[in-house]
Amino acid sequence: MWSRSSDESCPPRSPKGWWSFSLVLPFIKRGMRLDPYITTTSEQIVEYDFDRVVYEENSPYQNIKILHSPQYGNLLLLDDDQNLAESDAAYTYAMTGNGREDFMNKDVLILGGGDGGILYHLLQQNPKFVTMLEIDQMVIDAATKYLRGICHDCFDSLSGDNYLVRVEDCVPVLEQYAQDGKTFDYVINDLTDIPISQEPTEDTCDLPQKILDLSLKVLKKTGKYWTHGANTNNVPQKFEEQLKHLLPPVDFLKEVIAIPSYHELWAFYTIWKAS
């Protein structure tokens, strides 16, 4: 608003000739029954229009929360990390190639994907078979009941003529697939953000790197691998540098997409083995 006294007909000029403003900021809401704030990966605080808690439970692996937003629909958070809202079909579309791929008669492996969006989208494309590896049954159960706008009916049964949802840790399964020589036309990593370690750890095994390596081992020579993550804090640059040192070498395509409920741009990578 203008900063002016009652007898002024227009806002005062500053010494440099610019109009002076008094900026009015919204109050931070405290002590509310429902916290409306989520911190983005770029460390910005975003206020949402949440009006109720739809579901909240602790599984053996994480806190699972689904909040309702009049604007975005039901929104899934895992350990308070925003995952997906019913408004976010753009995410699912980007994680499956933005319409460029033909999944008919193809074998597809999904890592994670407990909200069911990717599985449902793929099953509309007549794939040969889709295998999904999700560690947390409680996420699947919550999605089945409260995220129907994302998973629709694909979790009503965890198996069908051309799909199987395996509720288990993906790493041992990937290791077994690699040992058995089983390969896929597409591997979709919906586990977490771009798989790089941002900080040094005491772990001798870098789990995100291990998952990336195993995924490429079970990927056919002509196959494609998708992953995603924040387009901030130099994360894409670090990931791309990591990709340049993979053996055997790979090529990749990066796309930056606006996901409605995220309030920030998100990076999606298509990766394939170099010829």
PDB file of C-alpha atoms in Angstrom:
ATOM      1  CA  MET A   1       0.000   0.000   0.000  1.00  0.00           C
ATOM      2  CA  TRP A   2       1.028   3.636  -0.363  1.00  0.00           C
ATOM      3  CA  SER A   3       2.699   5.220   2.634  1.00  0.00           C
ATOM      4  CA  ARG A   4       1.190   8.704   2.911  1.00  0.00           C
ATOM      5  CA  SER A   5      -0.488  11.118   5.318  1.00  0.00           C
ATOM      6  CA  SER A   6      -4.182  12.025   5.077  1.00  0.00           C
ATOM      7  CA  ASP A   7      -3.554  15.435   3.478  1.00  0.00           C
ATOM      8  CA  GLU A   8      -1.415  14.116   0.644  1.00  0.00           C
ATOM      9  CA  SER A   9      -3.006  13.608  -2.755  1.00  0.00           C
ATOM     10  CA  CYS A  10      -0.302  11.210  -3.955  1.00  0.00           C
ATOM     11  CA  PRO A  11       2.511   9.075  -2.513  1.00  0.00           C
ATOM     12  CA  PRO A  12       5.694  10.926  -1.535  1.00  0.00           C
ATOM     13  CA  ARG A  13       8.766  10.762  -3.720  1.00  0.00           C
ATOM     14  CA  SER A  14      12.033   9.468  -2.449  1.00  0.00           C
ATOM     15  CA  PRO A  15      15.188  11.535  -3.060  1.00  0.00           C
ATOM     16  CA  LYS A  16      15.888   9.439  -6.167  1.00  0.00           C
ATOM     17  CA  GLY A  17      12.432  10.017  -7.579  1.00  0.00           C
ATOM     18  CA  TRP A  18      10.925   6.594  -6.788  1.00  0.00           C
ATOM     19  CA  TRP A  19       7.581   6.343  -4.993  1.00  0.00           C
ATOM     20  CA  SER A  20       8.024   5.058  -1.472  1.00  0.00           C
ATOM     21  CA  PHE A  21       6.036   2.046  -0.332  1.00  0.00           C
ATOM     22  CA  SER A  22       5.090   0.554   2.997  1.00  0.00           C
ATOM     23  CA  LEU A  23       5.121  -3.200   2.426  1.00  0.00           C
ATOM     24  CA  VAL A  24       2.479  -5.147   4.311  1.00  0.00           C
ATOM     25  CA  LEU A  25       3.371  -8.789   4.890  1.00  0.00           C
ATOM     26  CA  PRO A  26       0.985 -11.529   6.021  1.00  0.00           C
ATOM     27  CA  PHE A  27       1.261 -12.741   9.592  1.00  0.00           C
ATOM     28  CA  ILE A  28       2.928 -16.065  10.375  1.00  0.00           C
ATOM     29  CA  LYS A  29       0.164 -18.270  11.733  1.00  0.00           C
ATOM     30  CA  ARG A  30       1.089 -19.887  15.040  1.00  0.00           C
ATOM     31  CA  GLY A  31      -0.620 -22.286  17.417  1.00  0.00           C
ATOM     32  CA  MET A  32      -3.042 -23.577  14.802  1.00  0.00           C
ATOM     33  CA  ARG A  33      -4.468 -27.069  14.992  1.00  0.00           C
ATOM     34  CA  LEU A  34      -3.149 -27.723  11.501  1.00  0.00           C
ATOM     35  CA  ASP A  35       0.259 -26.374  10.444  1.00  0.00           C
ATOM     36  CA  PRO A  36      -0.240 -24.758   7.012  1.00  0.00           C
ATOM     37  CA  TYR A  37       3.477 -24.475   6.183  1.00  0.00           C
ATOM     38  CA  ILE A  38       5.775 -26.723   4.161  1.00  0.00           C
ATOM     39  CA  THR A  39       9.450 -25.960   3.527  1.00  0.00           C
ATOM     40  CA  THR A  40      10.470 -26.525  -0.072  1.00  0.00           C
ATOM     41  CA  THR A  41      13.772 -28.065  -1.165  1.00  0.00           C
ATOM     42  CA  SER A  42      14.980 -24.543  -1.941  1.00  0.00           C
ATOM     43  CA  GLU A  43      14.321 -23.672   1.735  1.00  0.00           C
ATOM     44  CA  GLN A  44      11.346 -21.440   1.061  1.00  0.00           C
ATOM     45  CA  ILE A  45       8.378 -21.566   3.414  1.00  0.00           C
ATOM     46  CA  VAL A  46       5.102 -21.997   1.558  1.00  0.00           C
ATOM     47  CA  GLU A  47       1.706 -21.491   3.181  1.00  0.00           C
ATOM     48  CA  TYR A  48      -0.954 -23.945   1.978  1.00  0.00           C
ATOM     49  CA  ASP A  49      -4.713 -23.851   2.346  1.00  0.00           C
ATOM     50  CA  PHE A  50      -4.979 -27.125   4.272  1.00  0.00           C
ATOM     51  CA  ASP A  51      -8.309 -27.450   6.027  1.00  0.00           C
ATOM     52  CA  ARG A  52      -8.117 -30.901   7.578  1.00  0.00           C
ATOM     53  CA  VAL A  53      -5.969 -33.942   8.300  1.00  0.00           C
ATOM     54  CA  VAL A  54      -7.366 -36.787   6.234  1.00  0.00           C
ATOM     55  CA  TYR A  55      -5.009 -39.463   7.583  1.00  0.00           C
ATOM     56  CA  GLU A  56      -1.945 -39.753   9.794  1.00  0.00           C
ATOM     57  CA  GLU A  57      -0.159 -42.848  11.065  1.00  0.00           C
ATOM     58  CA  ASN A  58       3.390 -44.004  11.768  1.00  0.00           C
ATOM     59  CA  SER A  59       4.507 -47.069   9.827  1.00  0.00           C
ATOM     60  CA  PRO A  60       7.639 -49.065  10.667  1.00  0.00           C
ATOM     61  CA  TYR A  61       9.439 -46.875   8.122  1.00  0.00           C
ATOM     62  CA  GLN A  62       8.033 -43.340   8.293  1.00  0.00           C
ATOM     63  CA  ASN A  63       5.321 -40.942   9.314  1.00  0.00           C
ATOM     64  CA  ILE A  64       2.519 -40.957   6.749  1.00  0.00           C
ATOM     65  CA  LYS A  65       0.272 -37.937   6.491  1.00  0.00           C
ATOM     66  CA  ILE A  66      -2.439 -36.955   4.021  1.00  0.00           C
ATOM     67  CA  LEU A  67      -3.758 -33.399   4.219  1.00  0.00           C
ATOM     68  CA  HIS A  68      -6.657 -31.951   2.279  1.00  0.00           C
ATOM     69  CA  SER A  69      -6.296 -28.745   0.291  1.00  0.00           C
ATOM     70  CA  PRO A  70      -9.302 -27.156  -1.428  1.00  0.00           C
ATOM     71  CA  GLN A  71      -6.912 -26.112  -4.196  1.00  0.00           C
ATOM     72  CA  TYR A  72      -4.773 -29.252  -4.655  1.00  0.00           C
ATOM     73  CA  GLY A  73      -6.940 -32.051  -3.294  1.00  0.00           C
ATOM     74  CA  ASN A  74      -5.481 -34.641  -0.933  1.00  0.00           C
ATOM     75  CA  LEU A  75      -1.699 -34.293  -0.544  1.00  0.00           C
ATOM     76  CA  LEU A  76       0.688 -37.011   0.668  1.00  0.00           C
ATOM     77  CA  LEU A  77       3.606 -36.246   2.986  1.00  0.00           C
ATOM     78  CA  LEU A  78       6.150 -38.806   4.182  1.00  0.00           C
ATOM     79  CA  ASP A  79       8.112 -37.689   7.245  1.00  0.00           C
ATOM     80  CA  ASP A  80       6.718 -34.222   6.433  1.00  0.00           C
ATOM     81  CA  ASP A  81       8.378 -34.324   3.010  1.00  0.00           C
ATOM     82  CA  GLN A  82       5.864 -33.421   0.334  1.00  0.00           C
ATOM     83  CA  ASN A  83       5.319 -36.251  -2.156  1.00  0.00           C
ATOM     84  CA  LEU A  84       2.293 -35.818  -4.393  1.00  0.00           C
ATOM     85  CA  ALA A  85      -1.139 -34.218  -4.503  1.00  0.00           C
ATOM     86  CA  GLU A  86      -4.186 -35.152  -6.525  1.00  0.00           C
ATOM     87  CA  SER A  87      -3.535 -32.070  -8.670  1.00  0.00           C
ATOM     88  CA  ASP A  88      -0.092 -33.266  -9.760  1.00  0.00           C
ATOM     89  CA  ALA A  89      -0.704 -35.347 -12.889  1.00  0.00           C
ATOM     90  CA  ALA A  90       2.183 -33.400 -14.488  1.00  0.00           C
ATOM     91  CA  TYR A  91       4.574 -35.285 -12.193  1.00  0.00           C
ATOM     92  CA  THR A  92       3.315 -38.711 -13.259  1.00  0.00           C
ATOM     93  CA  TYR A  93       3.354 -37.661 -16.898  1.00  0.00           C
ATOM     94  CA  ALA A  94       6.969 -36.445 -16.651  1.00  0.00           C
ATOM     95  CA  MET A  95       8.090 -39.623 -14.858  1.00  0.00           C
ATOM     96  CA  THR A  96       6.820 -41.686 -17.772  1.00  0.00           C
ATOM     97  CA  GLY A  97       8.378 -39.710 -20.629  1.00  0.00           C
ATOM     98  CA  ASN A  98       5.862 -36.915 -21.244  1.00  0.00           C
ATOM     99  CA  GLY A  99       3.974 -38.911 -23.864  1.00  0.00           C
ATOM    100  CA  ARG A 100       7.000 -39.809 -25.987  1.00  0.00           C
ATOM    101  CA  GLU A 101       7.107 -43.498 -25.049  1.00  0.00           C
ATOM    102  CA  ASP A 102       5.064 -46.462 -26.226  1.00  0.00           C
ATOM    103  CA  PHE A 103       4.598 -48.857 -23.302  1.00  0.00           C
ATOM    104  CA  MET A 104       2.572 -51.421 -25.209  1.00  0.00           C
ATOM    105  CA  ASN A 105       4.030 -54.921 -24.736  1.00  0.00           C
ATOM    106  CA  LYS A 106       6.911 -53.531 -22.642  1.00  0.00           C
ATOM    107  CA  ASP A 107       8.272 -54.746 -19.296  1.00  0.00           C
ATOM    108  CA  VAL A 108       8.396 -51.957 -16.707  1.00  0.00           C
ATOM    109  CA  LEU A 109       9.876 -51.805 -13.201  1.00  0.00           C
ATOM    110  CA  ILE A 110       8.740 -49.154 -10.706  1.00  0.00           C
ATOM    111  CA  LEU A 111      10.882 -48.483  -7.630  1.00  0.00           C
ATOM    112  CA  GLY A 112       8.681 -47.037  -4.898  1.00  0.00           C
ATOM    113  CA  GLY A 113       5.569 -45.388  -6.270  1.00  0.00           C
ATOM    114  CA  GLY A 114       3.405 -46.004  -3.205  1.00  0.00           C
ATOM    115  CA  ASP A 115       0.881 -43.326  -4.205  1.00  0.00           C
ATOM    116  CA  GLY A 116      -0.053 -45.482  -7.213  1.00  0.00           C
ATOM    117  CA  GLY A 117      -0.036 -42.706  -9.799  1.00  0.00           C
ATOM    118  CA  ILE A 118       2.637 -44.170 -12.054  1.00  0.00           C
ATOM    119  CA  LEU A 119       1.242 -47.698 -11.862  1.00  0.00           C
ATOM    120  CA  TYR A 120      -2.238 -46.516 -12.799  1.00  0.00           C
ATOM    121  CA  HIS A 121      -0.915 -44.415 -15.686  1.00  0.00           C
ATOM    122  CA  LEU A 122       1.131 -47.317 -17.081  1.00  0.00           C
ATOM    123  CA  LEU A 123      -1.738 -49.790 -16.889  1.00  0.00           C
ATOM    124  CA  GLN A 124      -3.692 -47.567 -19.281  1.00  0.00           C
ATOM    125  CA  GLN A 125      -0.939 -48.123 -21.898  1.00  0.00           C
ATOM    126  CA  ASN A 126      -1.318 -51.931 -22.290  1.00  0.00           C
ATOM    127  CA  PRO A 127       2.178 -52.894 -21.066  1.00  0.00           C
ATOM    128  CA  LYS A 128       3.341 -56.487 -21.210  1.00  0.00           C
ATOM    129  CA  PHE A 129       3.995 -56.478 -17.451  1.00  0.00           C
ATOM    130  CA  VAL A 130       4.615 -53.925 -14.699  1.00  0.00           C
ATOM    131  CA  THR A 131       6.428 -54.845 -11.487  1.00  0.00           C
ATOM    132  CA  MET A 132       6.285 -52.360  -8.607  1.00  0.00           C
ATOM    133  CA  LEU A 133       8.551 -52.566  -5.553  1.00  0.00           C
ATOM    134  CA  GLU A 134       7.212 -50.583  -2.578  1.00  0.00           C
ATOM    135  CA  ILE A 135       8.514 -51.196   0.944  1.00  0.00           C
ATOM    136  CA  ASP A 136       5.648 -49.676   2.929  1.00  0.00           C
ATOM    137  CA  GLN A 137       2.288 -51.447   2.894  1.00  0.00           C
ATOM    138  CA  MET A 138       0.759 -48.663   4.977  1.00  0.00           C
ATOM    139  CA  VAL A 139       1.454 -46.101   2.236  1.00  0.00           C
ATOM    140  CA  ILE A 140      -0.326 -48.326  -0.266  1.00  0.00           C
ATOM    141  CA  ASP A 141      -3.264 -48.800   2.109  1.00  0.00           C
ATOM    142  CA  ALA A 142      -3.545 -45.047   2.729  1.00  0.00           C
ATOM    143  CA  ALA A 143      -3.380 -44.291  -1.000  1.00  0.00           C
ATOM    144  CA  THR A 144      -6.016 -46.924  -1.752  1.00  0.00           C
ATOM    145  CA  LYS A 145      -8.463 -45.233   0.588  1.00  0.00           C
ATOM    146  CA  TYR A 146      -7.564 -41.547   0.508  1.00  0.00           C
ATOM    147  CA  LEU A 147      -5.681 -40.891  -2.774  1.00  0.00           C
ATOM    148  CA  ARG A 148      -8.184 -42.271  -5.253  1.00  0.00           C
ATOM    149  CA  GLY A 149      -7.612 -39.221  -7.419  1.00  0.00           C
ATOM    150  CA  ILE A 150      -4.046 -40.488  -7.929  1.00  0.00           C
ATOM    151  CA  CYS A 151      -4.141 -44.301  -7.817  1.00  0.00           C
ATOM    152  CA  HIS A 152      -7.791 -44.758  -8.894  1.00  0.00           C
ATOM    153  CA  ASP A 153      -8.487 -48.526  -8.658  1.00  0.00           C
ATOM    154  CA  CYS A 154      -5.021 -49.939  -9.335  1.00  0.00           C
ATOM    155  CA  PHE A 155      -4.431 -50.925  -5.681  1.00  0.00           C
ATOM    156  CA  ASP A 156      -7.802 -52.619  -5.237  1.00  0.00           C
ATOM    157  CA  SER A 157      -5.810 -55.738  -6.044  1.00  0.00           C
ATOM    158  CA  LEU A 158      -2.029 -55.893  -5.778  1.00  0.00           C
ATOM    159  CA  SER A 159      -1.754 -58.251  -8.745  1.00  0.00           C
ATOM    160  CA  GLY A 160      -3.397 -58.677 -12.110  1.00  0.00           C
ATOM    161  CA  ASP A 161      -2.867 -60.190 -15.532  1.00  0.00           C
ATOM    162  CA  ASN A 162      -0.115 -57.726 -16.367  1.00  0.00           C
ATOM    163  CA  TYR A 163       1.095 -56.276 -13.065  1.00  0.00           C
ATOM    164  CA  LEU A 164       2.379 -57.210  -9.610  1.00  0.00           C
ATOM    165  CA  VAL A 165       2.968 -55.021  -6.559  1.00  0.00           C
ATOM    166  CA  ARG A 166       5.664 -56.529  -4.337  1.00  0.00           C
ATOM    167  CA  VAL A 167       5.769 -55.080  -0.823  1.00  0.00           C
ATOM    168  CA  GLU A 168       9.456 -55.326  -0.033  1.00  0.00           C
ATOM    169  CA  ASP A 169      12.788 -53.523  -0.085  1.00  0.00           C
ATOM    170  CA  CYS A 170      13.822 -52.901  -3.684  1.00  0.00           C
ATOM    171  CA  VAL A 171      17.566 -53.374  -3.160  1.00  0.00           C
ATOM    172  CA  PRO A 172      17.620 -57.154  -2.531  1.00  0.00           C
ATOM    173  CA  VAL A 173      15.142 -57.638  -5.362  1.00  0.00           C
ATOM    174  CA  LEU A 174      17.274 -55.566  -7.752  1.00  0.00           C
ATOM    175  CA  GLU A 175      20.330 -57.578  -6.713  1.00  0.00           C
ATOM    176  CA  GLN A 176      18.476 -60.820  -7.445  1.00  0.00           C
ATOM    177  CA  TYR A 177      17.234 -59.538 -10.783  1.00  0.00           C
ATOM    178  CA  ALA A 178      20.796 -58.560 -11.736  1.00  0.00           C
ATOM    179  CA  GLN A 179      22.104 -61.962 -10.658  1.00  0.00           C
ATOM    180  CA  ASP A 180      19.394 -63.754 -12.652  1.00  0.00           C
ATOM    181  CA  GLY A 181      19.942 -61.591 -15.732  1.00  0.00           C
ATOM    182  CA  LYS A 182      16.373 -60.245 -15.682  1.00  0.00           C
ATOM    183  CA  THR A 183      16.005 -56.979 -17.594  1.00  0.00           C
ATOM    184  CA  PHE A 184      13.336 -54.354 -18.244  1.00  0.00           C
ATOM    185  CA  ASP A 185      12.461 -51.957 -21.030  1.00  0.00           C
ATOM    186  CA  TYR A 186      11.880 -49.179 -18.483  1.00  0.00           C
ATOM    187  CA  VAL A 187      12.971 -48.612 -14.883  1.00  0.00           C
ATOM    188  CA  ILE A 188      11.243 -45.760 -13.038  1.00  0.00           C
ATOM    189  CA  ASN A 189      12.864 -44.567  -9.814  1.00  0.00           C
ATOM    190  CA  ASP A 190      10.060 -43.016  -7.773  1.00  0.00           C
ATOM    191  CA  LEU A 191      11.840 -43.662  -4.467  1.00  0.00           C
ATOM    192  CA  THR A 192      13.263 -40.249  -3.659  1.00  0.00           C
ATOM    193  CA  ASP A 193      14.817 -37.138  -5.155  1.00  0.00           C
ATOM    194  CA  ILE A 194      17.740 -37.216  -7.571  1.00  0.00           C
ATOM    195  CA  PRO A 195      19.945 -40.032  -6.255  1.00  0.00           C
ATOM    196  CA  ILE A 196      23.089 -38.279  -5.061  1.00  0.00           C
ATOM    197  CA  SER A 197      24.520 -37.862  -1.585  1.00  0.00           C
ATOM    198  CA  GLN A 198      24.472 -34.192  -0.605  1.00  0.00           C
ATOM    199  CA  GLU A 199      26.630 -34.682   2.488  1.00  0.00           C
ATOM    200  CA  PRO A 200      29.383 -37.163   3.337  1.00  0.00           C
ATOM    201  CA  THR A 201      28.203 -40.051   5.494  1.00  0.00           C
ATOM    202  CA  GLU A 202      29.881 -42.737   7.536  1.00  0.00           C
ATOM    203  CA  ASP A 203      28.117 -45.412   5.505  1.00  0.00           C
ATOM    204  CA  THR A 204      30.479 -47.408   3.337  1.00  0.00           C
ATOM    205  CA  CYS A 205      27.686 -47.888   0.828  1.00  0.00           C
ATOM    206  CA  ASP A 206      26.048 -44.927  -0.888  1.00  0.00           C
ATOM    207  CA  LEU A 207      22.500 -46.288  -1.160  1.00  0.00           C
ATOM    208  CA  PRO A 208      21.254 -43.884  -3.886  1.00  0.00           C
ATOM    209  CA  GLN A 209      24.322 -44.671  -5.998  1.00  0.00           C
ATOM    210  CA  LYS A 210      23.803 -48.388  -5.428  1.00  0.00           C
ATOM    211  CA  ILE A 211      20.183 -48.167  -6.566  1.00  0.00           C
ATOM    212  CA  LEU A 212      21.253 -46.241  -9.672  1.00  0.00           C
ATOM    213  CA  ASP A 213      23.934 -48.827 -10.506  1.00  0.00           C
ATOM    214  CA  LEU A 214      21.574 -51.772  -9.967  1.00  0.00           C
ATOM    215  CA  SER A 215      18.831 -50.114 -12.000  1.00  0.00           C
ATOM    216  CA  LEU A 216      21.157 -49.710 -14.966  1.00  0.00           C
ATOM    217  CA  LYS A 217      22.218 -53.353 -14.624  1.00  0.00           C
ATOM    218  CA  VAL A 218      18.634 -54.543 -15.040  1.00  0.00           C
ATOM    219  CA  LEU A 219      17.909 -52.082 -17.859  1.00  0.00           C
ATOM    220  CA  LYS A 220      17.887 -53.456 -21.395  1.00  0.00           C
ATOM    221  CA  LYS A 221      20.423 -52.036 -23.858  1.00  0.00           C
ATOM    222  CA  THR A 222      17.646 -50.092 -25.555  1.00  0.00           C
ATOM    223  CA  GLY A 223      15.836 -49.300 -22.282  1.00  0.00           C
ATOM    224  CA  LYS A 224      15.266 -46.039 -20.428  1.00  0.00           C
ATOM    225  CA  TYR A 225      15.548 -45.084 -16.771  1.00  0.00           C
ATOM    226  CA  TRP A 226      13.713 -42.174 -15.139  1.00  0.00           C
ATOM    227  CA  THR A 227      14.447 -40.299 -11.958  1.00  0.00           C
ATOM    228  CA  HIS A 228      13.616 -36.878 -10.540  1.00  0.00           C
ATOM    229  CA  GLY A 229      14.584 -34.241  -8.001  1.00  0.00           C
ATOM    230  CA  ALA A 230      14.775 -30.618  -7.004  1.00  0.00           C
ATOM    231  CA  ASN A 231      16.009 -28.147  -9.598  1.00  0.00           C
ATOM    232  CA  THR A 232      17.897 -26.137  -6.973  1.00  0.00           C
ATOM    233  CA  ASN A 233      20.938 -26.084  -4.657  1.00  0.00           C
ATOM    234  CA  ASN A 234      23.164 -27.346  -7.502  1.00  0.00           C
ATOM    235  CA  VAL A 235      21.535 -30.775  -7.237  1.00  0.00           C
ATOM    236  CA  PRO A 236      21.114 -31.220 -11.019  1.00  0.00           C
ATOM    237  CA  GLN A 237      24.693 -30.139 -11.684  1.00  0.00           C
ATOM    238  CA  LYS A 238      26.051 -32.633  -9.164  1.00  0.00           C
ATOM    239  CA  PHE A 239      23.891 -35.417 -10.550  1.00  0.00           C
ATOM    240  CA  GLU A 240      24.921 -34.708 -14.117  1.00  0.00           C
ATOM    241  CA  GLU A 241      28.569 -34.766 -13.096  1.00  0.00           C
ATOM    242  CA  GLN A 242      27.941 -38.147 -11.491  1.00  0.00           C
ATOM    243  CA  LEU A 243      26.311 -39.428 -14.680  1.00  0.00           C
ATOM    244  CA  LYS A 244      29.353 -38.412 -16.734  1.00  0.00           C
ATOM    245  CA  HIS A 245      31.511 -40.842 -14.751  1.00  0.00           C
ATOM    246  CA  LEU A 246      29.255 -43.888 -14.964  1.00  0.00           C
ATOM    247  CA  LEU A 247      30.587 -47.046 -16.588  1.00  0.00           C
ATOM    248  CA  PRO A 248      29.320 -48.138 -18.997  1.00  0.00           C
ATOM    249  CA  PRO A 249      28.626 -44.564 -20.171  1.00  0.00           C
ATOM    250  CA  VAL A 250      25.129 -43.132 -20.411  1.00  0.00           C
ATOM    251  CA  ASP A 251      23.339 -40.302 -22.180  1.00  0.00           C
ATOM    252  CA  PHE A 252      20.554 -38.310 -20.633  1.00  0.00           C
ATOM    253  CA  LEU A 253      17.808 -35.768 -21.181  1.00  0.00           C
ATOM    254  CA  LYS A 254      16.832 -33.244 -18.511  1.00  0.00           C
ATOM    255  CA  GLU A 255      13.408 -31.597 -18.402  1.00  0.00           C
ATOM    256  CA  VAL A 256      12.285 -28.976 -15.887  1.00  0.00           C
ATOM    257  CA  ILE A 257       8.577 -29.096 -15.082  1.00  0.00           C
ATOM    258  CA  ALA A 258       6.289 -27.033 -12.847  1.00  0.00           C
ATOM    259  CA  ILE A 259       4.313 -29.348 -10.548  1.00  0.00           C
ATOM    260  CA  PRO A 260       1.212 -27.554  -9.226  1.00  0.00           C
ATOM    261  CA  SER A 261       1.447 -28.290  -5.500  1.00  0.00           C
ATOM    262  CA  TYR A 262       5.255 -28.072  -5.269  1.00  0.00           C
ATOM    263  CA  HIS A 263       5.573 -24.286  -5.690  1.00  0.00           C
ATOM    264  CA  GLU A 264       8.983 -24.826  -7.304  1.00  0.00           C
ATOM    265  CA  LEU A 265      10.363 -26.248 -10.521  1.00  0.00           C
ATOM    266  CA  TRP A 266      11.260 -29.929 -10.545  1.00  0.00           C
ATOM    267  CA  ALA A 267      13.908 -31.723 -12.639  1.00  0.00           C
ATOM    268  CA  PHE A 268      13.202 -34.990 -14.453  1.00  0.00           C
ATOM    269  CA  TYR A 269      15.895 -37.132 -16.070  1.00  0.00           C
ATOM    270  CA  THR A 270      15.593 -39.712 -18.813  1.00  0.00           C
ATOM    271  CA  ILE A 271      18.761 -41.841 -18.869  1.00  0.00           C
ATOM    272  CA  TRP A 272      19.804 -44.501 -21.368  1.00  0.00           C
ATOM    273  CA  LYS A 273      22.923 -46.509 -22.144  1.00  0.00           C
ATOM    274  CA  ALA A 274      25.180 -44.823 -24.693  1.00  0.00           C
ATOM    275  CA  SER A 275      25.566 -46.689 -27.959  1.00  0.00           C
TER     276      SER A 275
END
